[in-house]
Coordinates of C-alpha atoms and ligand atoms in Angstrom, one line a residue:
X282 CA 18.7 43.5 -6.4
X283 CA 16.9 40.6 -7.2
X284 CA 19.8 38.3 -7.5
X285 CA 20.5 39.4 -4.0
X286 CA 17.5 38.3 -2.4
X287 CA 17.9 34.6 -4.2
X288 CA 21.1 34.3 -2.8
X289 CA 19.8 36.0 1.0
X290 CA 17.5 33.1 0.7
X291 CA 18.7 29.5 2.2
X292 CA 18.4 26.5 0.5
X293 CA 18.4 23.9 3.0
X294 CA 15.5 22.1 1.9
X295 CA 14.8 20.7 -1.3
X296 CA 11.3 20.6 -2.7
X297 CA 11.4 18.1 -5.3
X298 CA 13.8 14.8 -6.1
X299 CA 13.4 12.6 -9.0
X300 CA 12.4 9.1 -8.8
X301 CA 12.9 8.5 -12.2
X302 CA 13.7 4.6 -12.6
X303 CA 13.4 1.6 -14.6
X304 CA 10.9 -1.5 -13.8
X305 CA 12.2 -3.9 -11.8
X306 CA 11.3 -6.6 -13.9
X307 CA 10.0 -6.6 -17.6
X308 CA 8.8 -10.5 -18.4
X309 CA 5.9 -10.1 -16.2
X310 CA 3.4 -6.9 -15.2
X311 CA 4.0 -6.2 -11.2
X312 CA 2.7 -3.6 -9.6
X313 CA 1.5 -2.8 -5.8
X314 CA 4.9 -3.5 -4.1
X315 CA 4.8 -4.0 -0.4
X316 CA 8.7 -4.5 0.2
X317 CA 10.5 -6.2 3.5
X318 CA 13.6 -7.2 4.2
X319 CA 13.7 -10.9 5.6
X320 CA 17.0 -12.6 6.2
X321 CA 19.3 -9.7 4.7
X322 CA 17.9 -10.3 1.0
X323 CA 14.9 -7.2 0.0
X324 CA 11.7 -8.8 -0.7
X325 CA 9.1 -7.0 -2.6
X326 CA 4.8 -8.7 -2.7
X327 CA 3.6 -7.4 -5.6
X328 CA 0.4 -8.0 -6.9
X329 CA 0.4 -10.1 -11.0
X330 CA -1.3 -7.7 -13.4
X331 CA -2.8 -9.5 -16.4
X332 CA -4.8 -9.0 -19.5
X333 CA -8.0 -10.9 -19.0
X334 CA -10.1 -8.5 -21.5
X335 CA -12.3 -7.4 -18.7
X336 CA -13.1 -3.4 -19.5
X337 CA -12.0 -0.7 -17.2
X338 CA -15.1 0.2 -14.7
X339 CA -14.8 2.3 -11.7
X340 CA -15.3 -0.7 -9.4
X341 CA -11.6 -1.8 -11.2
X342 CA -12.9 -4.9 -12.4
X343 CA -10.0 -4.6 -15.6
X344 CA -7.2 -5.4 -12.3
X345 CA -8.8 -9.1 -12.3
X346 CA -5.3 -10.8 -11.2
X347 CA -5.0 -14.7 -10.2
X348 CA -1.6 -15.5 -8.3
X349 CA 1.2 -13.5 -7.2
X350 CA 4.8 -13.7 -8.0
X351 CA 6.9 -12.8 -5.7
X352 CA 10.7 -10.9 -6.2
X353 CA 13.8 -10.4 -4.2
X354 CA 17.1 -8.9 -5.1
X355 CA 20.6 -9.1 -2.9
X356 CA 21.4 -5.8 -3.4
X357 CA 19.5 -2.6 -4.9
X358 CA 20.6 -2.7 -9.1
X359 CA 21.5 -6.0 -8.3
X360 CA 19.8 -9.5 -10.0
X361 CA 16.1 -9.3 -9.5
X362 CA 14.7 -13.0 -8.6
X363 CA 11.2 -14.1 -9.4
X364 CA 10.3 -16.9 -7.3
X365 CA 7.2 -17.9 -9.4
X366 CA 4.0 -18.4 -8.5
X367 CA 3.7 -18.3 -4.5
X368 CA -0.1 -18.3 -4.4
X369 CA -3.0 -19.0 -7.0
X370 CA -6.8 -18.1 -6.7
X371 CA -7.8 -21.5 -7.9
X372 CA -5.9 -22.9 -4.6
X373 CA -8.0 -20.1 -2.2
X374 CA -11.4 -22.1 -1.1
X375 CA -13.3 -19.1 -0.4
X376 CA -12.0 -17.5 -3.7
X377 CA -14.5 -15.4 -5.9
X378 CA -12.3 -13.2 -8.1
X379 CA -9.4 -10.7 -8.3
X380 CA -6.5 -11.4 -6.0
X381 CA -5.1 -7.2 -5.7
X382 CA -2.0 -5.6 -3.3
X383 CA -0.8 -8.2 -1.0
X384 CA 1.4 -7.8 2.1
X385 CA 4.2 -9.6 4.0
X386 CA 5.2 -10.6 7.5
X387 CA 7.5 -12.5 9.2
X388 CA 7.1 -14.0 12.5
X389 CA 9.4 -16.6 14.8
X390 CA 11.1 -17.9 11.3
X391 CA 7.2 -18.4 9.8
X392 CA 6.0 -16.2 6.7
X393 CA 2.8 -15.0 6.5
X394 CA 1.3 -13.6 3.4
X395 CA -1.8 -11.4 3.5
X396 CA -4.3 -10.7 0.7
X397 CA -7.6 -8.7 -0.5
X398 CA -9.5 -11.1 -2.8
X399 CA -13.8 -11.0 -3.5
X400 CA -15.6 -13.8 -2.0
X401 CA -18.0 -15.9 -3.8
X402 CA -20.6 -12.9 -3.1
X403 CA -18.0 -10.2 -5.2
X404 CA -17.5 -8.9 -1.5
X405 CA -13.6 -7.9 -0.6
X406 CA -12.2 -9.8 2.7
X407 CA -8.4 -10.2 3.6
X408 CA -7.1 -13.8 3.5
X409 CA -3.9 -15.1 5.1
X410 CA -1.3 -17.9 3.9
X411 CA 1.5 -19.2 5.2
X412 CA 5.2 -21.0 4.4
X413 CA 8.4 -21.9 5.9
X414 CA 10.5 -19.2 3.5
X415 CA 9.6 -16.0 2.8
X416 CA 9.2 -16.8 -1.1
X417 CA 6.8 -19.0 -0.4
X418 CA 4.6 -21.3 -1.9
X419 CA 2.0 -20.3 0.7
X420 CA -0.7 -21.8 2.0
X421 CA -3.6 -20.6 2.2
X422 CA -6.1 -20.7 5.3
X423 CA -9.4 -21.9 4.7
X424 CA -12.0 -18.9 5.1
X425 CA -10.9 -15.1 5.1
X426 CA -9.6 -13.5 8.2
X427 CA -12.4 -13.1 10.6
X428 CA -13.8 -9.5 10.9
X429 CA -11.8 -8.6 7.9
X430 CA -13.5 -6.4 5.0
X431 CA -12.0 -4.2 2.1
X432 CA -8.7 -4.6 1.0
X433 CA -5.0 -3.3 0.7
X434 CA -3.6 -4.8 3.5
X435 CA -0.3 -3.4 5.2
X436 CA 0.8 -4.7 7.8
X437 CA 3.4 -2.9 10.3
X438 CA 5.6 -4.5 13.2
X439 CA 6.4 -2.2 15.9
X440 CA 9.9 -2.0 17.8
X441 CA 7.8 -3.6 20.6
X442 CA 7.3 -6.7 18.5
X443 CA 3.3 -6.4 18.2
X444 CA 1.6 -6.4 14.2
X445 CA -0.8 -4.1 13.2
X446 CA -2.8 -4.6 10.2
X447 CA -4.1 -1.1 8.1
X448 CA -6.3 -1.7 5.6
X449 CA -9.3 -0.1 3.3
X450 CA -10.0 1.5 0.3
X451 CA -13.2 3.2 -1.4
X452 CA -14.9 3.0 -4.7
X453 CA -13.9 -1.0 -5.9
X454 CA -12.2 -1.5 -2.4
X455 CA -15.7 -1.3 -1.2
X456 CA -14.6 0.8 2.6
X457 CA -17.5 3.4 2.2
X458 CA -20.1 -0.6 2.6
X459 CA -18.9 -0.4 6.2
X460 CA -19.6 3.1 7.7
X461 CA -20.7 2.4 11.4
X462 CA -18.7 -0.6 11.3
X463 CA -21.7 -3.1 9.5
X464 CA -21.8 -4.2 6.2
X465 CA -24.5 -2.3 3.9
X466 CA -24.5 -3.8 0.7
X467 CA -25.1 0.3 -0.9
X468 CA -22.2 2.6 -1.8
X469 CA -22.9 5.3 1.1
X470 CA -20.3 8.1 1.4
X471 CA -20.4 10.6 3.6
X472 CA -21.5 14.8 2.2
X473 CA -18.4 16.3 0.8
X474 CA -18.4 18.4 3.9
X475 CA -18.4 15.8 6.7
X476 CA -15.3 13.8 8.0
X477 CA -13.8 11.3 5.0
X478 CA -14.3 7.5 5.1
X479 CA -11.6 6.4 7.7
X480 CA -8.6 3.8 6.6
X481 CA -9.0 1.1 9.4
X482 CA -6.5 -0.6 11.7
X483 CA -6.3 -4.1 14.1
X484 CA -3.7 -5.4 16.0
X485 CA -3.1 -8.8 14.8
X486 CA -3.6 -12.1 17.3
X487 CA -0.3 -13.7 18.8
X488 CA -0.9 -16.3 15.3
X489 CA -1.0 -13.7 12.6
X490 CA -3.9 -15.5 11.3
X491 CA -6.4 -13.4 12.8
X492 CA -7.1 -9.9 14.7
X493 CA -6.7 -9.6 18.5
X494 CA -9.5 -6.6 18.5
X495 CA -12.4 -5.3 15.6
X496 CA -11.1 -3.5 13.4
X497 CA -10.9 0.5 14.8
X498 CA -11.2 4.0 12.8
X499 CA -8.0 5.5 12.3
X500 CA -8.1 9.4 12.7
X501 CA -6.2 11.8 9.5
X502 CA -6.3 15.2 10.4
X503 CA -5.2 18.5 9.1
X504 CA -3.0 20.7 11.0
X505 CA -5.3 22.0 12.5
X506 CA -6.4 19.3 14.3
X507 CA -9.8 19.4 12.2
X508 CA -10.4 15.9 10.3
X509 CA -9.7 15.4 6.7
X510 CA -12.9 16.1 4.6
X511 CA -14.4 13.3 2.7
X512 CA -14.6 16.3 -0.5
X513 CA -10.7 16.9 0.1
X514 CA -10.1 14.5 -2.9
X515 CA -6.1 16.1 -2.8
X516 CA -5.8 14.9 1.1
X517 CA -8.8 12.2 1.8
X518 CA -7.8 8.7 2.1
X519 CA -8.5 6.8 -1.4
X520 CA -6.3 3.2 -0.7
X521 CA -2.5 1.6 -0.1
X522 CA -2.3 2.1 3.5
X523 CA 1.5 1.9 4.2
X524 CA 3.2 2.7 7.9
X525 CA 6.9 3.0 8.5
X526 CA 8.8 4.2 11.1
X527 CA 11.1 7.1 11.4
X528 CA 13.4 8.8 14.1
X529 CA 10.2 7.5 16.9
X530 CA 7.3 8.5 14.9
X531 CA 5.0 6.9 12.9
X532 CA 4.6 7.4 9.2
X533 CA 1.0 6.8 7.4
X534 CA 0.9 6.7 4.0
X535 CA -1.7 6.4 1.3
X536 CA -3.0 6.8 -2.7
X537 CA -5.6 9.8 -3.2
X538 CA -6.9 7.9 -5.9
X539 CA -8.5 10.1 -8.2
X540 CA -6.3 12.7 -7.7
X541 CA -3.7 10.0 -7.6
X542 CA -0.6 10.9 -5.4
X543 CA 0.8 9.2 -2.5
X544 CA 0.9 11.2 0.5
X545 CA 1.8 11.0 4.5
X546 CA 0.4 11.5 7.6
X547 CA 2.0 11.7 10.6
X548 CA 1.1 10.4 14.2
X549 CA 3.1 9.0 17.9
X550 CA 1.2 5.9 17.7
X551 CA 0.4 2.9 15.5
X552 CA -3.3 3.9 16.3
X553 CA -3.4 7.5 15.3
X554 CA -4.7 10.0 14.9
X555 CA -2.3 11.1 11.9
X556 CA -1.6 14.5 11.0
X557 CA -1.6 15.2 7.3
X558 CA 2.1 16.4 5.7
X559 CA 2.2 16.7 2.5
X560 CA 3.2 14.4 -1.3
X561 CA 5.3 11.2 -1.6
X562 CA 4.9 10.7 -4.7
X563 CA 3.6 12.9 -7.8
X564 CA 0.9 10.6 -10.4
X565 CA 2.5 8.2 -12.1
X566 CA 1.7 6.9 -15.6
X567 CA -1.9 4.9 -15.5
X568 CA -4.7 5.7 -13.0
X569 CA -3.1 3.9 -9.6
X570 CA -0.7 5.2 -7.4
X571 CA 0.5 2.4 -5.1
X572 CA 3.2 2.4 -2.9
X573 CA 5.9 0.9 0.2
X574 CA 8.3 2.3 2.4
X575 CA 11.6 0.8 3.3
X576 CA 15.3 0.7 4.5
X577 CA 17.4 -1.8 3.2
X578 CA 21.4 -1.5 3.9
X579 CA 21.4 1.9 5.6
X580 CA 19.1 3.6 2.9
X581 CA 15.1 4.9 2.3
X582 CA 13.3 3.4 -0.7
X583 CA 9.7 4.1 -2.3
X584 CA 8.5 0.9 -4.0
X585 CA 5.8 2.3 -6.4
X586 CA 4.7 1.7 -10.1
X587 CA 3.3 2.9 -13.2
X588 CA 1.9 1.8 -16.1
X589 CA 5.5 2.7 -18.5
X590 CA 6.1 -0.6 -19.7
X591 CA 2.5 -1.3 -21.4
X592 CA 2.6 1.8 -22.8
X593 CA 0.2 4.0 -20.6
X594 CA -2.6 0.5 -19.8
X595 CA -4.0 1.0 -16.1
X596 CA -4.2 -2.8 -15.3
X597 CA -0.8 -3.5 -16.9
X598 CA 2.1 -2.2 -14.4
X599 CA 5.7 -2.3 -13.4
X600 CA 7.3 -2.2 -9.9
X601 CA 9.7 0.2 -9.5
X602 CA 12.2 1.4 -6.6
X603 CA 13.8 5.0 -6.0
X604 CA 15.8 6.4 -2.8
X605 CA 13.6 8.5 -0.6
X606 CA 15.1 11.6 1.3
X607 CA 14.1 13.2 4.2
X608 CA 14.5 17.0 5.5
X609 CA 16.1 17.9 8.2
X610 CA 12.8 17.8 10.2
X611 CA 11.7 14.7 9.1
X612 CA 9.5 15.2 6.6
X613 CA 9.6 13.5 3.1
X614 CA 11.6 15.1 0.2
X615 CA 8.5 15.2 -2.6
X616 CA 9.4 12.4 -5.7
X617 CA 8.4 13.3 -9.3
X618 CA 8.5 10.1 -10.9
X619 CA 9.8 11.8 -14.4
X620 CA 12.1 14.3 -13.2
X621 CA 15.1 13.7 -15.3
Ligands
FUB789 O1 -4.0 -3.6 -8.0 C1 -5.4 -3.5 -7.7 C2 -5.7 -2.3 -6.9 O2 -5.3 -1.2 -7.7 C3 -5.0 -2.2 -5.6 O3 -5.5 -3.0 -4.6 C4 -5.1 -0.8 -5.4 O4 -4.3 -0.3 -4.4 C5 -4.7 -0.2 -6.8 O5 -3.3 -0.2 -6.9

């Protein structure tokens, strides 16, 4: 009877697909990949994880990175390039410390690279460089983006050709300083029971240097239509903001952070609100879970990393890449990273 009912039962959609993959390069630590394709060739912005001897703290100040190195590759299995260094702190005027998870756009044959770095204060803001080739070297503009705080920037070009920057992320990301939109020096989070700290959008300005609007709330809601709790650690919005678009609707993806997966909301505008769906990506090896979305000749990837290569050390990871799937209905075919 009982094998009956398994085979009664259809199996048109798969639970869980295995990402299982090697990193993409192995003579440096990457991790953080925000990948685009520019020109044909797949570009992945990774942040540069080093070993400065800073200890782990809850604030991350052990991820205490100084340039970025950027990669590209012609094909997926195919020669991965490192460009070398694109962009150094030492060459940021308003630098403090800690350059962490950058992102890329392009814009009228002009690159623009955007990145969370501490002021001279130790307080996060998003800074913006630019170059003629999408490898960089950038340049970097003189003071942070105006109106810009926290950090994991993302951002998204629509089909209509406007850029909208996501960004935020609590604990060392420093999101839950700006609740009510000022800056308050104090760690306030909302009761465990009240709405979570929200991820935060702005359409960029026709120069992709700064925002066309203050930065605005974006909306994660359960089913339900009842908002994400801020003591839903599974759910609630940790850091790496990512949007992509699919069949017309509007993908926003994100780390739990301590609970460490990547999952998706979902939503019919760049704006929200997002409806929650469901896991990405299980944890990975090494506290972070950070992630992109992209298609590149025909085909889904997740960008993502773990801490593999160093042996199991938080601040010392590897960009990797696996094909992501999609049901039928258009939601995301769950990855476990180990899954042989
Ligand atoms: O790499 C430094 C920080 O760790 C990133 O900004 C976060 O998203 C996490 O991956």
């Amino acid at each position: 009877a009982q094998s009956t009912q398994a085979q009664a039962e259809p199996q048109t959609k798969p639970q869980v697909k295995s990402g299982l993959a090697e990193p993409l390069v192995e003579h440096i630590y990457t991790a953080d990949p925000s990948a685009h394709v520019f020109n044909g060739r797949l570009y992945i912005y990774p942040s540069h994880d080093v070993e400065s001897g800073i200890p782990q703290n809850d604030n991350g100040d052990h991820f205490d990175m100084r340039d970025y190195h950027i990669l590209s590759m012609d094909e997926v299995g195919g020669e991965v390039t490192d460009h070398g260094v694109a962009l150094s702190v030492k060459d940021i005027p308003w630098a403090g410390r800690q350059l962490w998870a950058p992102d890329a756009a392009e814009k009228d044959g002009k690159y623009y690279l955007y990145f969370p770095l501490k002021d001279k204060n130790d307080v996060f803001h998003i800074g913006a460089a630019v170059s003629d080739t999408p490898e960089g070297p950038f340049t970097p503009e003189p003071e942070p983006i105006a109106g810009s705080y926290s950090m994991d920037p993302a951002v998204f070009k629509d089909d209509d050709g406007e850029y909208y920057m996501y960004f935020g992320g609590i604990w060392g990301g420093q999101l839950q300083r700006y609740e009510g939109g000022t800056y308050n020096p104090e760690d306030v989070y909302p009761a465990d029971d009240a709405p979570a700290v929200k991820p935060r959008i702005a359409k960029m300005a026709d120069d992709m240097l700064s925002y066309a609007e203050t930065p605005k709330e974006i909306e994660l809601l359960d089913k339900d239509g009842s908002p994400i709790l801020q003591g839903d650690n599974d759910r609630r919005f940790f850091e790496a903001a990512w949007v992509h678009k699919y069949q017309g609707k509007y993908y926003f993806s994100y780390s739990t952070g301590d609970t460490h997966k990547i999952v998706y909301a979902t939503g019919d505008n760049p704006y929200g609100p997002f409806t929650y769906q469901g896991v990405i990506l299980q944890p990975v090896e090494g506290w972070t879970n950070h992630h992109s979305i992209a298609k590149f000749k025909g085909k889904w990837y997740l960008f993502y990393h773990d801490s593999s290569l160093s042996g199991g050390q938080t601040h010392l990871r590897s960009v990797k890449m696996t094909e992501l799937t999609y049901n039928p209905d258009g939601s995301i075919v769950t990855i476990d990273p180990y899954l042989e």
